[in-house]
Coordinates of N, CA, C and O in Angstrom, one line a residue:
M54 N -66.6 46.6 -26.8 CA -66.7 45.2 -27.8 C -65.8 45.0 -28.8 O -65.4 46.6 -29.5
P55 N -64.9 43.9 -28.8 CA -63.8 44.1 -29.9 C -64.4 43.9 -31.2 O -65.3 43.7 -31.7
T56 N -63.4 44.7 -32.4 CA -64.1 44.7 -33.7 C -63.6 43.2 -34.0 O -63.0 42.2 -33.3
P57 N -64.4 42.8 -35.1 CA -63.8 41.8 -35.5 C -62.7 41.0 -36.4 O -62.2 39.7 -35.8
D58 N -61.8 41.8 -36.1 CA -60.4 41.2 -36.4 C -59.4 41.2 -35.3 O -58.3 41.0 -35.1
E59 N -59.9 41.6 -34.2 CA -59.5 41.7 -32.8 C -59.8 40.3 -31.7 O -60.8 40.0 -32.1
K60 N -58.8 39.7 -31.0 CA -59.0 38.9 -30.2 C -59.9 39.1 -29.1 O -59.6 40.1 -28.4
P61 N -60.8 38.5 -28.5 CA -61.6 38.7 -27.7 C -60.6 38.7 -26.6 O -59.4 38.1 -26.1
G62 N -60.8 40.0 -25.7 CA -60.0 40.2 -24.3 C -58.8 41.0 -24.4 O -58.1 41.5 -23.6
T63 N -58.6 41.6 -25.9 CA -57.2 42.6 -26.5 C -58.1 43.9 -26.2 O -58.8 44.2 -26.5
D64 N -57.1 44.6 -25.7 CA -57.2 46.2 -25.2 C -57.0 46.8 -26.5 O -55.4 46.8 -26.8
S65 N -58.0 47.4 -27.4 CA -57.4 48.5 -28.5 C -56.7 49.4 -28.2 O -55.9 49.9 -29.3
T66 N -56.6 50.0 -27.2 CA -55.7 51.2 -27.0 C -54.2 50.8 -26.2 O -53.4 51.8 -26.7
S67 N -54.2 49.6 -26.1 CA -52.8 49.4 -25.8 C -52.0 48.7 -27.2 O -50.9 49.0 -27.6
R68 N -53.1 48.2 -28.2 CA -52.5 48.0 -29.6 C -52.0 49.1 -30.1 O -51.2 49.6 -30.9
L69 N -52.9 50.2 -30.0 CA -52.8 51.5 -30.5 C -51.4 52.3 -30.2 O -50.5 53.0 -30.7
D70 N -51.4 52.0 -28.6 CA -49.9 52.5 -28.3 C -48.7 51.9 -28.8 O -47.6 52.3 -29.0
Q71 N -48.9 50.6 -28.6 CA -47.8 49.8 -29.5 C -47.4 50.3 -31.0 O -46.4 50.2 -31.2
L72 N -48.7 50.7 -31.7 CA -48.5 50.9 -32.9 C -47.9 52.5 -33.2 O -46.9 52.7 -33.7
E73 N -48.2 53.5 -31.9 CA -47.6 54.4 -32.4 C -46.2 54.7 -31.5 O -45.3 55.3 -32.2
A74 N -45.8 53.6 -30.6 CA -44.2 53.6 -30.7 C -43.5 52.8 -31.8 O -42.3 53.4 -31.4
A75 N -44.1 51.9 -32.4 CA -43.4 51.8 -33.5 C -43.4 52.7 -34.5 O -42.2 52.9 -35.1
V76 N -44.4 53.4 -34.8 CA -44.0 54.7 -35.7 C -42.9 55.9 -35.0 O -42.1 56.4 -36.2
R77 N -42.9 55.8 -34.3 CA -41.7 57.1 -33.2 C -40.3 56.1 -33.6 O -39.8 56.9 -33.8
S78 N -40.4 54.8 -33.2 CA -39.1 54.2 -33.4 C -38.8 54.3 -35.0 O -37.5 54.8 -35.2
L79 N -39.6 54.4 -35.8 CA -39.1 54.3 -37.1 C -38.9 55.6 -37.6 O -38.0 55.9 -38.7
R80 N -39.6 56.8 -36.7 CA -39.3 58.1 -37.7 C -37.8 58.2 -36.9 O -36.9 59.1 -37.8
D81 N -37.5 57.9 -35.8 CA -36.4 58.3 -35.1 C -35.4 57.7 -35.9 O -34.1 58.2 -36.4
R82 N -35.6 56.2 -36.4 CA -34.6 55.9 -37.2 C -33.9 56.6 -38.6 O -32.9 56.8 -39.0
A83 N -35.0 56.8 -39.2 CA -35.1 57.8 -40.5 C -34.4 59.1 -40.0 O -34.1 59.4 -41.4
E84 N -34.8 60.0 -38.9 CA -34.1 61.2 -38.8 C -32.7 60.9 -38.7 O -31.5 61.4 -39.3
R85 N -32.3 59.4 -38.0 CA -30.9 59.4 -37.9 C -30.1 58.7 -39.3 O -29.1 59.5 -39.5
S86 N -31.0 58.5 -40.1 CA -30.1 58.2 -41.3 C -30.2 59.2 -42.2 O -29.3 59.4 -43.0
E87 N -30.9 60.2 -41.9 CA -31.3 61.4 -42.8 C -29.9 62.4 -42.1 O -28.6 62.3 -43.3
V88 N -29.6 61.9 -41.0 CA -28.4 62.7 -40.6 C -26.9 62.4 -41.0 O -25.9 62.8 -41.2
E89 N -26.6 60.9 -40.9 CA -25.7 59.9 -41.5 C -25.7 60.5 -42.7 O -24.4 60.9 -43.2
N90 N -26.4 60.5 -43.6 CA -26.4 60.6 -45.4 C -25.9 62.3 -45.4 O -25.0 62.1 -46.3
R91 N -26.3 63.0 -44.5 CA -25.7 64.4 -44.8 C -24.3 64.7 -44.4 O -23.7 65.2 -45.1
I92 N -24.0 64.0 -43.3 CA -22.8 63.7 -42.9 C -21.6 63.1 -44.2 O -20.9 63.9 -44.6
L93 N -22.0 62.0 -44.5 CA -21.5 61.4 -45.4 C -21.4 62.2 -46.8 O -20.3 62.3 -47.7
K94 N -22.2 63.1 -47.4 CA -22.5 63.8 -48.4 C -21.3 65.2 -48.2 O -20.7 65.2 -48.9
W95 N -21.4 65.6 -47.0 CA -20.2 66.7 -46.8 C -18.9 66.1 -46.8 O -18.2 66.6 -47.2
V96 N -18.7 64.8 -46.3 CA -17.4 64.3 -46.4 C -17.0 64.1 -47.8 O -15.7 64.1 -48.0
G97 N -17.8 63.8 -48.5 CA -17.7 63.4 -50.0 C -17.8 64.5 -50.6 O -16.4 64.7 -51.5
V98 N -18.3 65.9 -50.7 CA -18.2 67.1 -51.3 C -16.5 67.5 -50.8 O -15.7 67.9 -51.5
A99 N -16.3 67.4 -49.6 CA -14.8 67.7 -49.0 C -13.7 67.1 -49.4 O -12.6 67.6 -50.4
A100 N -13.8 65.7 -49.9 CA -12.9 64.7 -50.2 C -12.7 65.1 -51.7 O -11.6 65.2 -52.5
I101 N -13.7 65.6 -52.7 CA -13.6 65.9 -54.0 C -13.2 67.0 -54.1 O -12.1 67.4 -55.1
L102 N -13.6 68.0 -53.3 CA -13.1 69.5 -53.3 C -11.2 69.2 -53.1 O -10.6 70.2 -53.4
A103 N -10.9 68.4 -52.2 CA -9.4 68.4 -51.5 C -8.5 67.7 -53.2 O -7.5 68.0 -53.5
L104 N -9.4 66.8 -53.7 CA -8.9 66.0 -54.9 C -8.6 67.1 -55.8 O -7.6 67.0 -56.6
A105 N -9.8 68.1 -55.9 CA -9.6 69.1 -57.1 C -8.4 69.9 -56.8 O -7.7 70.2 -57.8
G106 N -8.0 70.4 -55.4 CA -6.8 70.9 -55.3 C -5.7 70.1 -55.6 O -4.6 70.8 -55.9
F107 N -5.8 69.2 -55.3 CA -4.4 68.2 -55.0 C -4.0 68.1 -56.5 O -2.8 68.2 -57.1
I108 N -4.9 67.9 -57.7 CA -4.6 67.4 -58.9 C -3.6 68.4 -59.8 O -3.4 68.1 -60.6
G109 N -4.1 69.8 -59.4 CA -3.4 70.9 -60.1 C -2.1 70.9 -59.7 O -1.4 72.1 -60.5
R110 N -1.7 70.4 -58.6 CA -0.4 70.6 -58.0 C 0.8 69.7 -59.0 O 0.5 68.6 -59.2
P111 N 1.9 70.0 -58.9 CA 3.1 69.9 -59.6 C 3.4 68.1 -59.1 O 3.5 67.2 -59.7
H112 N 3.4 67.9 -57.7 CA 3.4 66.9 -57.2 C 2.6 65.6 -57.6 O 3.0 64.6 -57.1
A113 N 1.1 66.3 -57.9 CA 0.8 64.9 -58.4 C 0.7 64.1 -59.3 O 0.9 62.9 -59.4
A114 N 1.5 64.5 -60.4 CA 2.3 63.7 -61.3 C 3.2 62.7 -60.7 O 3.3 61.3 -61.2
K115 N 4.0 63.2 -59.8 CA 5.1 62.4 -59.3 C 4.2 60.9 -58.2 O 4.8 59.6 -58.5
L116 N 3.4 61.4 -57.8 CA 2.6 60.3 -57.3 C 1.9 59.6 -57.8 O 1.3 58.3 -57.7
L117 N 1.0 59.9 -59.1 CA 0.6 58.9 -59.9 C 1.5 58.3 -60.8 O 1.1 57.5 -61.5
G118 N 3.0 58.5 -60.4 CA 3.7 57.5 -61.4 C 4.5 58.1 -62.3 O 5.2 57.4 -63.0
F119 N 4.6 59.2 -62.8 CA 5.2 60.0 -63.8 C 6.5 61.2 -62.7 O 6.1 61.9 -62.2
S120 N 7.3 60.7 -63.4 CA 8.7 61.3 -62.6 C 8.7 62.8 -63.3 O 9.2 63.6 -62.5
D121 N 8.7 63.3 -64.6 CA 8.8 64.7 -64.8 C 7.2 65.3 -65.4 O 6.6 64.6 -66.4
P122 N 6.2 65.9 -64.6 CA 5.4 66.3 -64.8 C 5.1 67.2 -66.4 O 4.3 66.8 -67.1
A123 N 6.4 67.8 -66.8 CA 6.4 68.3 -67.9 C 6.0 67.2 -69.1 O 6.0 67.4 -70.3
T124 N 6.7 65.9 -69.0 CA 6.7 65.0 -70.3 C 5.4 63.8 -69.6 O 5.5 63.0 -70.9
A125 N 4.6 64.6 -68.4 CA 3.6 63.3 -68.4 C 2.5 63.2 -69.4 O 2.2 64.0 -70.2
T126 N 2.2 61.9 -69.8 CA 1.2 61.8 -70.8 C -0.3 61.7 -70.2 O -0.9 60.6 -70.5
W127 N -0.6 62.7 -69.3 CA -2.1 62.5 -68.4 C -2.3 64.3 -68.4 O -1.3 64.6 -68.7
S128 N -3.5 64.2 -68.3 CA -3.8 65.6 -67.9 C -5.3 65.8 -67.5 O -6.0 64.9 -67.5
T129 N -5.8 67.1 -66.9 CA -6.9 67.3 -66.0 C -8.1 67.7 -67.4 O -7.2 68.5 -68.3
T130 N -9.0 67.1 -67.2 CA -9.9 67.5 -68.1 C -11.1 68.3 -67.1 O -11.3 68.1 -66.3
E131 N -12.3 68.6 -67.9 CA -13.4 69.3 -67.0 C -14.0 68.0 -66.4 O -14.2 68.2 -64.8
K132 N -14.0 66.9 -66.5 CA -14.6 65.8 -65.8 C -13.8 65.1 -65.0 O -14.1 63.6 -64.5
G133 N -12.2 65.3 -65.1 CA -11.3 64.4 -64.3 C -9.8 64.4 -64.8 O -9.4 65.3 -65.3
I134 N -9.6 62.9 -64.8 CA -7.9 63.0 -65.0 C -7.9 61.8 -66.3 O -8.3 60.9 -66.1
A135 N -6.9 62.5 -67.6 CA -7.1 61.6 -68.5 C -5.6 61.0 -68.7 O -4.8 62.0 -68.3
G136 N -5.1 59.6 -69.2 CA -3.9 59.4 -69.3 C -3.6 58.2 -69.8 O -4.7 57.4 -70.0
E137 N -2.7 57.7 -70.2 CA -2.3 56.2 -71.2 C -2.1 55.5 -69.6 O -2.5 54.1 -70.2
E138 N -1.5 55.8 -68.6 CA -0.8 54.8 -67.6 C -1.0 55.6 -66.4 O -0.8 56.5 -66.4
F139 N -1.7 54.7 -65.0 CA -1.4 55.4 -63.9 C -1.3 54.3 -63.0 O -1.3 53.2 -63.0
S140 N -0.2 54.9 -62.3 CA 1.0 53.8 -61.3 C 0.4 54.6 -59.8 O 0.5 55.8 -59.5
L141 N -0.1 53.5 -59.1 CA 0.1 53.7 -57.4 C 1.1 53.1 -56.8 O 1.4 52.2 -57.1
K142 N 1.7 54.3 -56.0 CA 3.0 53.9 -55.2 C 2.6 53.9 -53.5 O 1.8 55.2 -53.4
N143 N 3.5 53.2 -53.2 CA 3.2 53.7 -51.4 C 3.7 54.6 -51.1 O 4.5 54.9 -51.7
R144 N 3.9 54.6 -49.7 CA 4.7 55.6 -48.8 C 5.9 55.9 -49.0 O 6.8 56.9 -49.0
K145 N 6.8 54.2 -49.3 CA 8.1 54.2 -49.4 C 8.4 54.5 -50.8 O 9.4 54.2 -51.3
G146 N 7.4 54.7 -51.9 CA 7.8 54.9 -53.1 C 7.6 53.5 -54.0 O 8.0 53.9 -55.1
V147 N 7.4 52.4 -53.4 CA 7.3 51.6 -54.2 C 5.8 51.0 -55.1 O 4.8 51.4 -54.3
Q148 N 5.7 51.1 -56.2 CA 4.6 50.7 -57.3 C 3.9 49.8 -56.9 O 4.8 48.4 -56.5
V149 N 2.5 49.8 -56.2 CA 2.0 48.6 -55.8 C 0.6 48.5 -56.9 O 0.3 47.2 -56.7
S150 N 0.5 49.3 -57.8 CA -0.8 49.0 -58.7 C -0.5 50.1 -59.9 O 0.1 50.9 -60.2
V151 N -0.9 49.5 -61.2 CA -1.3 50.3 -62.1 C -2.3 49.8 -63.2 O -3.0 48.9 -63.2
L152 N -2.8 50.8 -63.8 CA -3.9 51.1 -64.6 C -3.7 51.5 -65.7 O -3.2 52.2 -65.9
E153 N -3.7 50.6 -66.9 CA -3.1 51.0 -68.3 C -3.9 50.3 -69.4 O -4.9 49.4 -68.9
S154 N -3.7 50.5 -70.2 CA -4.5 49.7 -71.7 C -3.2 48.5 -72.2 O -2.1 49.5 -72.3
D155 N -4.0 47.9 -72.5 CA -2.8 46.7 -73.4 C -2.7 47.4 -74.7 O -3.2 48.1 -75.2
K156 N -2.2 46.6 -75.6 CA -1.7 47.2 -76.8 C -2.9 46.8 -78.1 O -2.9 47.6 -78.9
F157 N -3.7 46.5 -77.5 CA -4.9 46.2 -78.2 C -6.4 47.7 -77.5 O -7.0 48.1 -78.3
G158 N -5.9 48.1 -76.6 CA -6.5 49.4 -76.0 C -7.5 48.8 -74.8 O -8.0 49.8 -74.5
A159 N -7.1 47.4 -74.5 CA -8.3 47.3 -73.4 C -8.0 47.7 -72.2 O -6.7 47.5 -72.0
P160 N -8.7 47.8 -71.4 CA -8.2 48.5 -69.8 C -7.5 47.3 -68.7 O -7.8 46.1 -69.1
N161 N -6.8 47.2 -67.9 CA -6.1 46.5 -67.4 C -5.6 47.0 -66.0 O -5.1 48.0 -66.0
L162 N -5.8 46.2 -65.0 CA -5.5 46.9 -63.7 C -4.8 45.8 -63.0 O -5.2 44.5 -62.8
V163 N -3.6 46.0 -62.4 CA -2.6 44.8 -61.9 C -2.4 45.6 -60.3 O -1.8 46.7 -60.0
M164 N -2.4 44.6 -59.3 CA -2.1 44.9 -57.8 C -0.8 44.0 -57.7 O -1.2 42.8 -57.8
V165 N 0.1 44.2 -57.1 CA 1.1 43.7 -56.6 C 1.4 44.0 -54.8 O 1.0 44.6 -54.6
D166 N 2.0 42.3 -54.5 CA 2.4 42.6 -52.8 C 3.8 43.5 -53.1 O 4.4 43.9 -53.8
L167 N 4.5 43.7 -52.0 CA 5.5 44.3 -51.4 C 6.6 43.7 -52.1 O 7.8 44.4 -52.6
E168 N 6.9 42.5 -52.4 CA 7.4 41.5 -53.2 C 7.5 41.8 -54.7 O 8.2 41.0 -55.5
R169 N 6.6 42.7 -55.1 CA 6.4 42.5 -56.4 C 5.7 41.4 -57.4 O 6.0 41.2 -58.4
R170 N 4.9 40.7 -56.7 CA 4.4 39.7 -57.2 C 2.9 39.9 -57.4 O 2.5 40.5 -56.5
Y171 N 2.6 39.4 -58.6 CA 0.9 39.6 -58.8 C 0.4 39.0 -57.8 O 0.3 38.0 -57.1
R172 N -0.8 39.7 -57.5 CA -1.8 39.4 -56.3 C -3.3 39.6 -57.2 O -4.2 38.4 -56.7
I173 N -3.3 40.7 -57.7 CA -5.0 40.4 -58.4 C -4.6 40.8 -59.6 O -4.2 42.3 -59.9
G174 N -5.7 41.2 -60.4 CA -5.6 41.7 -61.7 C -6.9 41.6 -62.0 O -7.8 40.5 -62.3
L175 N -7.4 42.5 -63.0 CA -9.0 42.8 -63.4 C -8.3 43.4 -64.8 O -7.6 44.4 -65.0
K176 N -8.9 42.7 -65.4 CA -8.9 43.1 -67.2 C -10.1 42.6 -68.0 O -10.8 41.8 -67.6
V177 N -10.3 43.5 -69.3 CA -11.0 43.1 -70.2 C -10.3 42.9 -71.5 O -9.2 43.5 -71.4
W178 N -10.4 41.5 -72.2 CA -9.9 41.3 -72.8 C -10.3 41.7 -74.4 O -11.4 42.1 -74.6
D179 N -9.1 41.6 -75.3 CA -9.4 42.0 -76.8 C -10.7 41.1 -77.5 O -11.1 42.0 -78.4
D180 N -11.1 39.8 -76.8 CA -12.1 39.4 -77.3 C -13.3 39.6 -76.8 O -14.5 38.7 -77.0
H181 N -13.4 40.7 -76.0 CA -14.7 41.3 -74.9 C -15.0 40.3 -73.8 O -15.9 40.7 -73.5
H182 N -14.1 39.5 -73.4 CA -14.4 38.7 -72.2 C -13.9 39.6 -71.0 O -12.6 40.2 -71.3
A183 N -14.2 39.5 -69.8 CA -13.4 40.3 -68.3 C -13.2 39.4 -67.5 O -13.9 38.3 -67.1
D184 N -12.6 39.7 -66.8 CA -11.9 38.5 -65.5 C -11.0 39.3 -64.6 O -10.8 39.9 -64.4
L185 N -11.6 38.6 -63.3 CA -10.6 39.1 -61.8 C -9.9 37.8 -61.8 O -10.6 36.9 -61.4
S186 N -8.7 38.0 -61.7 CA -7.7 37.1 -61.3 C -6.9 37.0 -59.8 O -6.8 38.5 -59.9
L187 N -6.8 36.2 -59.3 CA -6.3 36.1 -57.8 C -5.1 35.6 -57.8 O -5.4 34.0 -58.1
F188 N -4.0 35.7 -57.4 CA -3.0 35.3 -57.0 C -2.3 34.9 -55.7 O -2.8 35.5 -54.9
D189 N -1.7 33.8 -55.5 CA -1.2 33.4 -54.1 C -0.1 34.2 -53.9 O 0.3 35.0 -54.8
A190 N 0.3 34.1 -52.7 CA 1.7 34.6 -52.5 C 3.0 34.3 -53.3 O 3.8 35.1 -53.2
S191 N 3.0 33.5 -53.9 CA 4.0 32.8 -54.9 C 3.9 33.6 -56.2 O 4.6 33.2 -57.0
G192 N 2.5 34.2 -56.4 CA 2.6 34.7 -57.7 C 1.8 33.8 -58.6 O 1.6 34.0 -60.0
R193 N 1.2 33.0 -58.2 CA 0.7 31.8 -59.1 C -1.2 32.1 -59.0 O -1.4 32.3 -58.0
L194 N -1.2 31.9 -60.2 CA -2.8 32.4 -60.4 C -3.4 31.2 -59.8 O -3.2 29.8 -60.0
R195 N -4.6 31.5 -58.8 CA -5.5 30.4 -58.0 C -6.9 30.6 -58.1 O -7.7 29.3 -57.8
A196 N -7.4 31.9 -58.7 CA -8.7 32.1 -58.8 C -9.1 32.8 -59.8 O -8.7 34.0 -59.8
R197 N -9.9 32.6 -60.7 CA -10.6 33.5 -61.7 C -12.1 33.5 -61.6 O -13.0 32.6 -61.5
L198 N -12.9 35.0 -61.5 CA -14.1 35.2 -62.0 C -14.2 36.0 -63.4 O -13.7 37.1 -63.1
G199 N -14.9 35.3 -64.0 CA -14.8 36.0 -65.4 C -16.4 35.8 -65.9 O -17.1 35.1 -65.9
V200 N -16.9 37.0 -67.0 CA -17.7 36.4 -67.7 C -17.3 36.6 -69.4 O -16.3 37.4 -69.8
D201 N -17.5 35.6 -70.3 CA -16.6 35.9 -71.4 C -17.8 36.6 -72.6 O -18.8 36.8 -72.0
K202 N -17.4 36.3 -73.7 CA -18.3 37.3 -74.9 C -19.8 36.9 -74.8 O -20.3 37.6 -75.4
D203 N -20.2 35.7 -74.6 CA -21.3 35.2 -74.9 C -22.0 35.5 -73.6 O -23.0 34.7 -73.4
G204 N -21.8 35.6 -72.3 CA -22.4 35.8 -71.3 C -22.2 35.1 -70.1 O -23.1 34.6 -69.6
Q205 N -21.5 34.0 -70.4 CA -21.3 33.1 -69.6 C -20.4 33.5 -68.7 O -19.3 34.0 -68.9
A206 N -21.0 32.9 -67.2 CA -20.0 33.7 -65.8 C -19.6 32.4 -65.6 O -20.2 31.3 -65.3
A207 N -18.3 32.5 -64.8 CA -17.5 31.4 -63.8 C -16.7 31.8 -63.0 O -16.2 33.0 -63.2
L208 N -16.7 31.1 -61.8 CA -15.4 31.4 -60.9 C -14.9 29.4 -61.1 O -15.6 28.6 -60.8
V209 N -13.3 29.7 -61.5 CA -13.0 28.7 -61.2 C -11.8 28.7 -59.9 O -10.9 29.9 -59.9
F210 N -11.5 27.9 -59.3 CA -10.5 27.5 -58.6 C -9.3 26.7 -59.3 O -9.8 25.6 -59.8
A211 N -8.0 27.2 -59.0 CA -7.2 26.3 -59.2 C -6.0 25.6 -58.6 O -6.0 26.3 -57.4
T212 N -5.4 24.7 -58.6 CA -4.1 24.6 -58.1 C -3.1 25.3 -58.1 O -2.8 26.1 -59.2
E213 N -2.3 25.2 -57.4 CA -0.8 25.9 -57.4 C 0.3 25.6 -58.6 O 0.6 26.6 -58.8
E214 N -0.1 24.5 -59.4 CA 0.4 23.9 -60.4 C -0.3 25.0 -61.8 O -0.2 24.8 -63.1
G215 N -1.5 25.5 -61.1 CA -2.2 26.5 -62.4 C -3.5 25.4 -62.7 O -4.2 25.8 -64.0
R216 N -3.6 24.1 -62.7 CA -4.7 23.1 -63.3 C -6.3 23.6 -62.2 O -6.0 23.5 -60.9
D217 N -7.0 23.7 -63.6 CA -8.3 24.2 -62.7 C -8.8 22.8 -62.2 O -9.1 21.7 -62.8
R218 N -9.6 22.9 -60.7 CA -9.8 21.7 -60.1 C -11.5 22.2 -59.7 O -12.0 21.3 -60.2
I219 N -12.1 23.3 -59.7 CA -13.2 23.4 -59.5 C -13.8 24.5 -60.2 O -13.4 25.6 -60.2
R220 N -14.9 24.4 -60.9 CA -15.5 25.6 -61.9 C -17.0 25.6 -61.7 O -17.7 24.7 -61.6
L221 N -17.6 26.9 -61.1 CA -18.6 27.1 -60.9 C -19.4 27.8 -61.7 O -18.8 29.1 -62.0
G222 N -20.4 27.9 -62.7 CA -20.5 28.8 -63.8 C -22.3 28.9 -63.9 O -22.9 28.0 -63.1
I223 N -22.3 30.1 -64.8 CA -23.8 30.1 -65.0 C -24.1 30.4 -66.7 O -23.1 31.4 -67.1
G224 N -24.4 30.0 -67.3 CA -24.4 30.2 -69.0 C -25.6 31.5 -69.0 O -26.2 31.7 -68.4
A225 N -25.1 31.9 -70.1 CA -25.8 32.7 -71.0 C -27.5 32.4 -70.6 O -27.9 33.5 -70.5
D226 N -28.1 31.2 -70.7 CA -29.1 31.2 -70.7 C -29.8 30.9 -69.7 O -30.8 30.7 -69.4
G227 N -29.1 31.4 -68.2 CA -29.3 30.9 -66.9 C -29.3 29.9 -65.8 O -29.7 29.8 -64.8
K228 N -28.5 29.1 -66.9 CA -28.7 27.4 -66.5 C -27.2 27.3 -65.9 O -26.1 27.7 -66.2
P229 N -27.1 27.1 -64.3 CA -26.0 26.7 -63.5 C -25.4 25.5 -63.8 O -25.7 24.5 -64.2
S230 N -23.8 25.6 -63.6 CA -23.2 24.3 -63.3 C -22.6 24.1 -62.7 O -21.9 25.7 -62.4
L231 N -21.7 23.2 -62.4 CA -20.7 22.8 -61.5 C -19.6 21.6 -61.7 O -20.2 20.6 -62.4
Q232 N -18.3 21.8 -61.7 CA -17.3 21.0 -62.5 C -16.1 20.8 -61.3 O -15.9 21.6 -61.1
M233 N -16.2 19.6 -61.0 CA -14.7 19.5 -59.9 C -14.1 18.5 -60.6 O -14.4 17.3 -61.4
R234 N -12.5 18.7 -60.8 CA -11.8 17.4 -61.4 C -10.7 17.2 -60.4 O -10.4 17.9 -59.3
D235 N -9.9 15.8 -60.8 CA -9.0 15.8 -60.1 C -7.7 16.0 -60.6 O -7.6 17.0 -61.5
E236 N -6.6 15.5 -59.9 CA -5.3 16.4 -60.3 C -4.9 16.2 -61.8 O -4.1 17.0 -61.9
D237 N -5.1 14.8 -62.6 CA -5.1 14.6 -63.6 C -6.0 15.5 -64.6 O -5.8 15.4 -66.1
G238 N -7.1 16.1 -64.0 CA -8.1 16.8 -65.0 C -9.1 16.2 -65.3 O -9.9 16.2 -66.2
K239 N -9.4 14.9 -64.5 CA -10.3 14.0 -65.1 C -11.7 14.7 -64.2 O -11.6 15.2 -63.0
I240 N -12.7 14.4 -64.7 CA -13.8 15.2 -64.0 C -14.2 14.2 -63.1 O -14.9 12.9 -63.5
L241 N -14.5 14.5 -61.8 CA -14.8 13.7 -60.9 C -16.4 13.8 -60.4 O -16.9 12.9 -60.2
F242 N -17.0 15.2 -60.8 CA -18.2 15.4 -60.7 C -18.6 16.4 -61.4 O -17.7 17.4 -61.6
Q243 N -19.8 16.4 -62.0 CA -20.4 17.7 -62.8 C -21.9 17.4 -62.7 O -22.6 16.7 -62.9
A244 N -22.4 18.7 -62.7 CA -24.1 18.8 -62.4 C -23.9 20.4 -63.4 O -23.4 21.1 -63.1
P245 N -25.0 20.1 -64.1 CA -25.8 19.1 -64.6 C -24.9 18.2 -65.6 O -24.1 18.8 -66.1

């Protein structure tokens, strides 16, 4: 006789078999995930140990962008590497990225292409706003994602001439906004 929540004609043993199969499948997935997590953990530990061994070597200063390890303004600490500026060079020795602080002490990360044109900039400004800037192949600013000091966030797309055309934002109060402008800067659409 079927229980009140079973449909008439359903076999309770087949339902139980289905549930057991689902539990086995979930258990197998969990075991595979645990194995993958263990592997990733060991890969991470190996990478950290390799990096720790690498940092103590004199050629690390050269690869970080310092020509003379004796005059480098960085040091290893118990918790990492400290310095005023870090430079990343590609295998050909061309500088492609710099992490530095500006004259006010705010952090700045710049990435350039092989022709040394700005492509990506990540910056915290002295007035406490932060943004990610994306440049086209000619080095012109085309898009920005930022949060100002009041907590307003915006994604802005610009023309090749640098004029803002589309702005998608959300205020500190959580209210969204969208604004589209024509080539002269006149508002074509705005919501709200």
